[in-house]
Tab-separated table of C-alpha atoms in Angstrom:
chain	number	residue	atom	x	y	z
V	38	UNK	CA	-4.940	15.040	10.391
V	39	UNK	CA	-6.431	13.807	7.109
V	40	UNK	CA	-5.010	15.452	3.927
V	41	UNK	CA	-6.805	13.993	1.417
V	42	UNK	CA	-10.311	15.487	1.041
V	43	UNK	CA	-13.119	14.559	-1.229
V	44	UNK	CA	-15.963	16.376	-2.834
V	45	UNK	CA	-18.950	15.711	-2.749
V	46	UNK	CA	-19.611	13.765	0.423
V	47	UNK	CA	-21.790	11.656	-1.657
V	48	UNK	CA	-23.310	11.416	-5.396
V	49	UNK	CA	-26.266	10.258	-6.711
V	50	UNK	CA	-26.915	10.201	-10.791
V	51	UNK	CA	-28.454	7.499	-13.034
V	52	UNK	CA	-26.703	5.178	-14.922
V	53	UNK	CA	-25.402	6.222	-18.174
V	54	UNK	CA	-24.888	9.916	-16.723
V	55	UNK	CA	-20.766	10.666	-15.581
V	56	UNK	CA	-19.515	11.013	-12.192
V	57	UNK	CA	-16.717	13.528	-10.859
V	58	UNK	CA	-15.613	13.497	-7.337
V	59	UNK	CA	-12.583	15.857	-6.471
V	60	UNK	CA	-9.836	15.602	-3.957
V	61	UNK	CA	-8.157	18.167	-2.108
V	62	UNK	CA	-4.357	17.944	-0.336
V	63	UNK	CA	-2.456	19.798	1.585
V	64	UNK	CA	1.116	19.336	1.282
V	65	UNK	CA	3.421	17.820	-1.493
V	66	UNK	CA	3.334	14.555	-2.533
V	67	UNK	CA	5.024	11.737	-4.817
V	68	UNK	CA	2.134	10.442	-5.995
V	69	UNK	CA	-1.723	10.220	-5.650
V	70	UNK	CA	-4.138	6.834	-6.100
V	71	UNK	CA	-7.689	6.590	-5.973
V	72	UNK	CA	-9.169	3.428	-4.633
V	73	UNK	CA	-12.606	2.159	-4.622
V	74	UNK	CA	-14.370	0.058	-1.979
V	75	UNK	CA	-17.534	-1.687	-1.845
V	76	UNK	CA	-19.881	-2.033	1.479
V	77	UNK	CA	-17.660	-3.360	4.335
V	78	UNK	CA	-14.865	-4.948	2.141
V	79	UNK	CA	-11.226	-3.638	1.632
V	80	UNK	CA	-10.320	-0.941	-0.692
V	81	UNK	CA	-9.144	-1.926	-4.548
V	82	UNK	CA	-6.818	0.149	-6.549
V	83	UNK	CA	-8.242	2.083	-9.706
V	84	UNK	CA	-5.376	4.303	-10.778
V	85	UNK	CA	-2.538	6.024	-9.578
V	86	UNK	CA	-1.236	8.784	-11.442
V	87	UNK	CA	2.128	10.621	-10.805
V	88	UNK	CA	3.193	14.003	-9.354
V	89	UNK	CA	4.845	14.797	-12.605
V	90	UNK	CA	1.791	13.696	-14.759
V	91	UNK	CA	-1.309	15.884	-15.389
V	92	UNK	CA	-3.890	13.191	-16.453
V	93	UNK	CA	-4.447	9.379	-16.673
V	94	UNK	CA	-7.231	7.219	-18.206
V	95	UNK	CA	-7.826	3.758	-17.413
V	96	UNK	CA	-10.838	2.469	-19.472
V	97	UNK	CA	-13.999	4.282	-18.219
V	98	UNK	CA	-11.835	6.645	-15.502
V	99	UNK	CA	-10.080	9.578	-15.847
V	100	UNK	CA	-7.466	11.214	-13.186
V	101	UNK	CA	-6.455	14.646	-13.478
V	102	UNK	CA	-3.689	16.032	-11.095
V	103	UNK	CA	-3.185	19.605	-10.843
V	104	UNK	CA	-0.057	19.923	-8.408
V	105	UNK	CA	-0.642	23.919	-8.528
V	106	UNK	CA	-4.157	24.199	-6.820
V	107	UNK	CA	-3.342	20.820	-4.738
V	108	UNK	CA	-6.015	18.826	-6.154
V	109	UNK	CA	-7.416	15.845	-8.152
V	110	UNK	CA	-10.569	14.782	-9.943
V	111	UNK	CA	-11.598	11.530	-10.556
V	112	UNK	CA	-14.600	10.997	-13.708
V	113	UNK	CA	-16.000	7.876	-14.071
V	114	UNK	CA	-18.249	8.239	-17.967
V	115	UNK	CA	-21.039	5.951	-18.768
V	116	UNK	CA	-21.387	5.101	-15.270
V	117	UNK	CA	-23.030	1.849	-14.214
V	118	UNK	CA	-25.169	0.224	-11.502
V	119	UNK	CA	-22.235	-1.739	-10.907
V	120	UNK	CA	-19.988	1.360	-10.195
V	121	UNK	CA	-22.172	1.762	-6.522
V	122	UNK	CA	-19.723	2.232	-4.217
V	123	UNK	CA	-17.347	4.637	-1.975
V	124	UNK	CA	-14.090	6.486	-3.940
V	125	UNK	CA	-11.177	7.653	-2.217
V	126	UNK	CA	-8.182	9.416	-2.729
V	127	UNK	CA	-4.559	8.723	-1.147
V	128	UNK	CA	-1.956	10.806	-1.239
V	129	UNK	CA	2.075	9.728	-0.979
V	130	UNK	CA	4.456	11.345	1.615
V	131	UNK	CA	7.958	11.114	2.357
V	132	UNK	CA	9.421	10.236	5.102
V	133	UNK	CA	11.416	13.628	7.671
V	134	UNK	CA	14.308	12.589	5.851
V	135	UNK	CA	12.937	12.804	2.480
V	136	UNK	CA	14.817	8.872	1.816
V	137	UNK	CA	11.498	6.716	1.635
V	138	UNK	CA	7.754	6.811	0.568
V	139	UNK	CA	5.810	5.052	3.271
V	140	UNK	CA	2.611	7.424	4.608
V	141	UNK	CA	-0.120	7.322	3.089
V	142	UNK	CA	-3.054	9.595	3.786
V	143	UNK	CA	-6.876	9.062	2.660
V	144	UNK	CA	-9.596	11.099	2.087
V	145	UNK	CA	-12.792	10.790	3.740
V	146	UNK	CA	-14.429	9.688	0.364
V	147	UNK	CA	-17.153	9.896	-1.970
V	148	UNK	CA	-20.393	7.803	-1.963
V	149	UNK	CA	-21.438	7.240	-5.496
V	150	UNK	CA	-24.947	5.989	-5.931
V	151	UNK	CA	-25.811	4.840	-9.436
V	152	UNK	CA	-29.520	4.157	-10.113
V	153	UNK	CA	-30.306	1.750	-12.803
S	183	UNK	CA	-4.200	-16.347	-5.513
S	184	UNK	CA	-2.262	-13.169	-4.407
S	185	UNK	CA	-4.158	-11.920	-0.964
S	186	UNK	CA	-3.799	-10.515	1.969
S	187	UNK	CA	-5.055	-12.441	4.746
S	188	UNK	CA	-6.164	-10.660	8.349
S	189	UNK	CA	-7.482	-12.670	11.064
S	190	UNK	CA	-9.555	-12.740	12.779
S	191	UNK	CA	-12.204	-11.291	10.675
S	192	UNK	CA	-14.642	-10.090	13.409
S	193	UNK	CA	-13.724	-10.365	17.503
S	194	UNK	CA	-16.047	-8.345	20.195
S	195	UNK	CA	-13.918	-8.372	23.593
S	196	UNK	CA	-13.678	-6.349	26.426
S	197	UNK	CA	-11.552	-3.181	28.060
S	198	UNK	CA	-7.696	-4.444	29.082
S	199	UNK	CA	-8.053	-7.845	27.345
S	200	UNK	CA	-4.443	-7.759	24.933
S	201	UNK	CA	-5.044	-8.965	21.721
S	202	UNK	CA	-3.202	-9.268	17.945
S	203	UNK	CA	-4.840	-9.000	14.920
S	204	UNK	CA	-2.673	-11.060	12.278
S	205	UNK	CA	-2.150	-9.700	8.628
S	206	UNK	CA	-0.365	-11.937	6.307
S	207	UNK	CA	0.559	-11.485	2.487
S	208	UNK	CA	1.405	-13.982	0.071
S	209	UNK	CA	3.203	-11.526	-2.862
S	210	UNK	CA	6.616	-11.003	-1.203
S	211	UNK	CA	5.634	-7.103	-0.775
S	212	UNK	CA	8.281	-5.241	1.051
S	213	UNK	CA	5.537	-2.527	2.192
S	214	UNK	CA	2.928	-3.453	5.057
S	215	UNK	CA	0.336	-0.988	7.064
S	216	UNK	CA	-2.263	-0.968	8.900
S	217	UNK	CA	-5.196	1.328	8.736
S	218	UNK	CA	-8.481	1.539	10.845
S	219	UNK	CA	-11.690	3.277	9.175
S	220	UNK	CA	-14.290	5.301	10.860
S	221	UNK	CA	-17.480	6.824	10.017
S	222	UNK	CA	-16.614	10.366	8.985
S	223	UNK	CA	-13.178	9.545	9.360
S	224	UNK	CA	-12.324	7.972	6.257
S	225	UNK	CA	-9.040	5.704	6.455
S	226	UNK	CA	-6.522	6.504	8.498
S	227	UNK	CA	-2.467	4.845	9.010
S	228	UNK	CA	-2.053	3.043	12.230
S	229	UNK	CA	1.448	1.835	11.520
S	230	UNK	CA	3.545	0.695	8.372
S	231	UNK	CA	6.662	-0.596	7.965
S	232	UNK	CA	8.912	-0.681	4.517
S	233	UNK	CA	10.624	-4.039	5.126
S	234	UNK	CA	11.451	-6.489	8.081
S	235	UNK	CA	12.252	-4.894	11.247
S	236	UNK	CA	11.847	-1.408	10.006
S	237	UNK	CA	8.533	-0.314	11.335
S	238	UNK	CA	7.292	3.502	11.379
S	239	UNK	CA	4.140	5.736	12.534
S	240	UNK	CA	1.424	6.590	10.565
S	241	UNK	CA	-1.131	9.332	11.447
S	242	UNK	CA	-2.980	7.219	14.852
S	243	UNK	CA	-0.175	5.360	16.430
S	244	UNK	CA	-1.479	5.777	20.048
S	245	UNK	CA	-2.414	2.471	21.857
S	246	UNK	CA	-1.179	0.023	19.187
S	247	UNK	CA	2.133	-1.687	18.414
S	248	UNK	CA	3.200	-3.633	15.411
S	249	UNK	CA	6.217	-5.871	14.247
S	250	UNK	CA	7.328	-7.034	11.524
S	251	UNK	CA	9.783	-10.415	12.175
S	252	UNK	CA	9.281	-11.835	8.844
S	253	UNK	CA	8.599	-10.202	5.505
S	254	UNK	CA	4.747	-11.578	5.113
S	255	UNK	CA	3.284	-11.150	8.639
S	256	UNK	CA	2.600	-7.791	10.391
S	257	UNK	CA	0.688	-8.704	12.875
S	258	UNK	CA	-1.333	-5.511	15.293
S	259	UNK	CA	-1.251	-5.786	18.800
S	260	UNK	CA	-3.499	-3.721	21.351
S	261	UNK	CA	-1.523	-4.403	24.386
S	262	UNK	CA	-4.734	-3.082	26.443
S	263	UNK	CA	-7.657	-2.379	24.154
S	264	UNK	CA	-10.168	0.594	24.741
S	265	UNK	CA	-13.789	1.363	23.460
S	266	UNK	CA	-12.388	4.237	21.401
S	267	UNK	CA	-10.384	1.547	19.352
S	268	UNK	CA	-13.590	-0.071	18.024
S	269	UNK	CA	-13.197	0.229	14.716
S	270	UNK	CA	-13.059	-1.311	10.965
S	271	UNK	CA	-9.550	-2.410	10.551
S	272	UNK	CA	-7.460	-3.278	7.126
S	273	UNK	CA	-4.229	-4.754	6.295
S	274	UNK	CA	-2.565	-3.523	3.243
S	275	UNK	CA	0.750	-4.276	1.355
S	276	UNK	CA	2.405	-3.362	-1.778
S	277	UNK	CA	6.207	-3.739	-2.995
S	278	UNK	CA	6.973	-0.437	-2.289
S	279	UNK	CA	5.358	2.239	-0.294
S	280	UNK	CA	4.636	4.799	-3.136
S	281	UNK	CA	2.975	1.554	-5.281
S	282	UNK	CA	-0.565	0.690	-5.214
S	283	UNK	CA	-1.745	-1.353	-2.033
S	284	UNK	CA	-3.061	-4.604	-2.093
S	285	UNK	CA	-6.012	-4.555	0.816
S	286	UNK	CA	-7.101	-7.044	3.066
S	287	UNK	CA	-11.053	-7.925	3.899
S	288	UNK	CA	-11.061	-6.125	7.009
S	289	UNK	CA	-11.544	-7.400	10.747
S	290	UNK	CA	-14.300	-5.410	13.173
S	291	UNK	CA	-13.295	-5.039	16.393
S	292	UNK	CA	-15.441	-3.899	19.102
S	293	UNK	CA	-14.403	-3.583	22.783
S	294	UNK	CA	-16.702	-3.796	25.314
């Protein structure tokens, strides 16, 4: 079953204006990574931030991790029309055994819509 | 230019006909998976495996196999493909499963 949840489904704002899309988990995790994909092409890495960190900026983004309430928030400032595009979040496992990192579980992801 | 290569890139076939999707990296990751994307459904983990000949199941291991012979090909097999299995499918790696993964372009399947 999917772990990772987004919210909102989708976002529309105008450029300038900052976007915030959230993710939900379920379970503990090692780390968490958001990604960002354009129509029909793979996913690209933005930022991954770490189960022991609480927030991480990477020019325009900023990752907050609250390992409490099981969630994450992504906010893009200044957004542009460039920045059209679907967000998700993935979330780290371990293995039964606790000995290696290898699942991975997305969200179902955010639409962001920026009008120019 | 670091990539990850799948092939082929688009491939409409029919019920029962085997196929393999190959997915090859040039960065000398350790980490490989495969994931297939749905509408609604987000991503979700076929297979991955943390280094040659160690191969594991992700959340939607039903009707595929995977192997991993050498450390930059992990090709996906659909010994007898179904409709439900129609999907957007991506090849990732990275040089260790908690790191960032490096995705593929993708390769649409639809089965007939």
């Amino acid at each position: 079953s999917q772990q990772g949840e987004e919210d909102p489904q989708a976002l529309s704002i105008q450029e300038g204006e900052n976007a915030t899309m959230n993710c939900s988990y379920k379970t503990s995790i090692n780390n968490l990574q958001w990604y960002r994909q354009n129509s029909g092409r793979g996913l690209v890495h933005l930022i991954l931030i770490r189960s022991n960190e609480r927030e991480k900026h990477s020019g325009r983004l900023r990752v907050t991790l609250d390992t409490s309430k099981k969630s994450s928030s992504l906010l893009i400032t200044a957004s542009r029309a460039a920045d059209t595009a679907s967000y998700f979040c993935a979330t780290i496992h371990p293995n039964a055994g606790g000995t290696s990192y290898g699942k991975l579980t997305f969200g179902q992801g955010t639409i962001l819509t920026v009008h120019p | 230019e670091a990539q990850v290569t799948q092939n082929p890139r688009y491939l409409i076939t029919v019920t029962g006909k085997k196929l393999t999707v190959t997915c090859s990296q040039n960065m000398n990751h350790e980490y490989m998976s495969w994931y297939r994307q749905d509408p609604g459904l987000g991503l979700r983990q076929i297979y991955y495996s943390m280094n040659v000949e160690v191969t594991d199941k992700g959340d939607v291991p039903e009707g595929y196999k995977v192997s991993r012979k050498e450390k930059r090909n992990f090709p996906l097999i659909l010994e007898s493909p179904s409709p439900n299995q129609t999907s957007l499918y991506f090849c990732a790696s990275s040089g260790a499963g908690r790191e960032p993964q490096h995705f593929g372009d993708g390769t649409r399947l639809s089965i007939l």
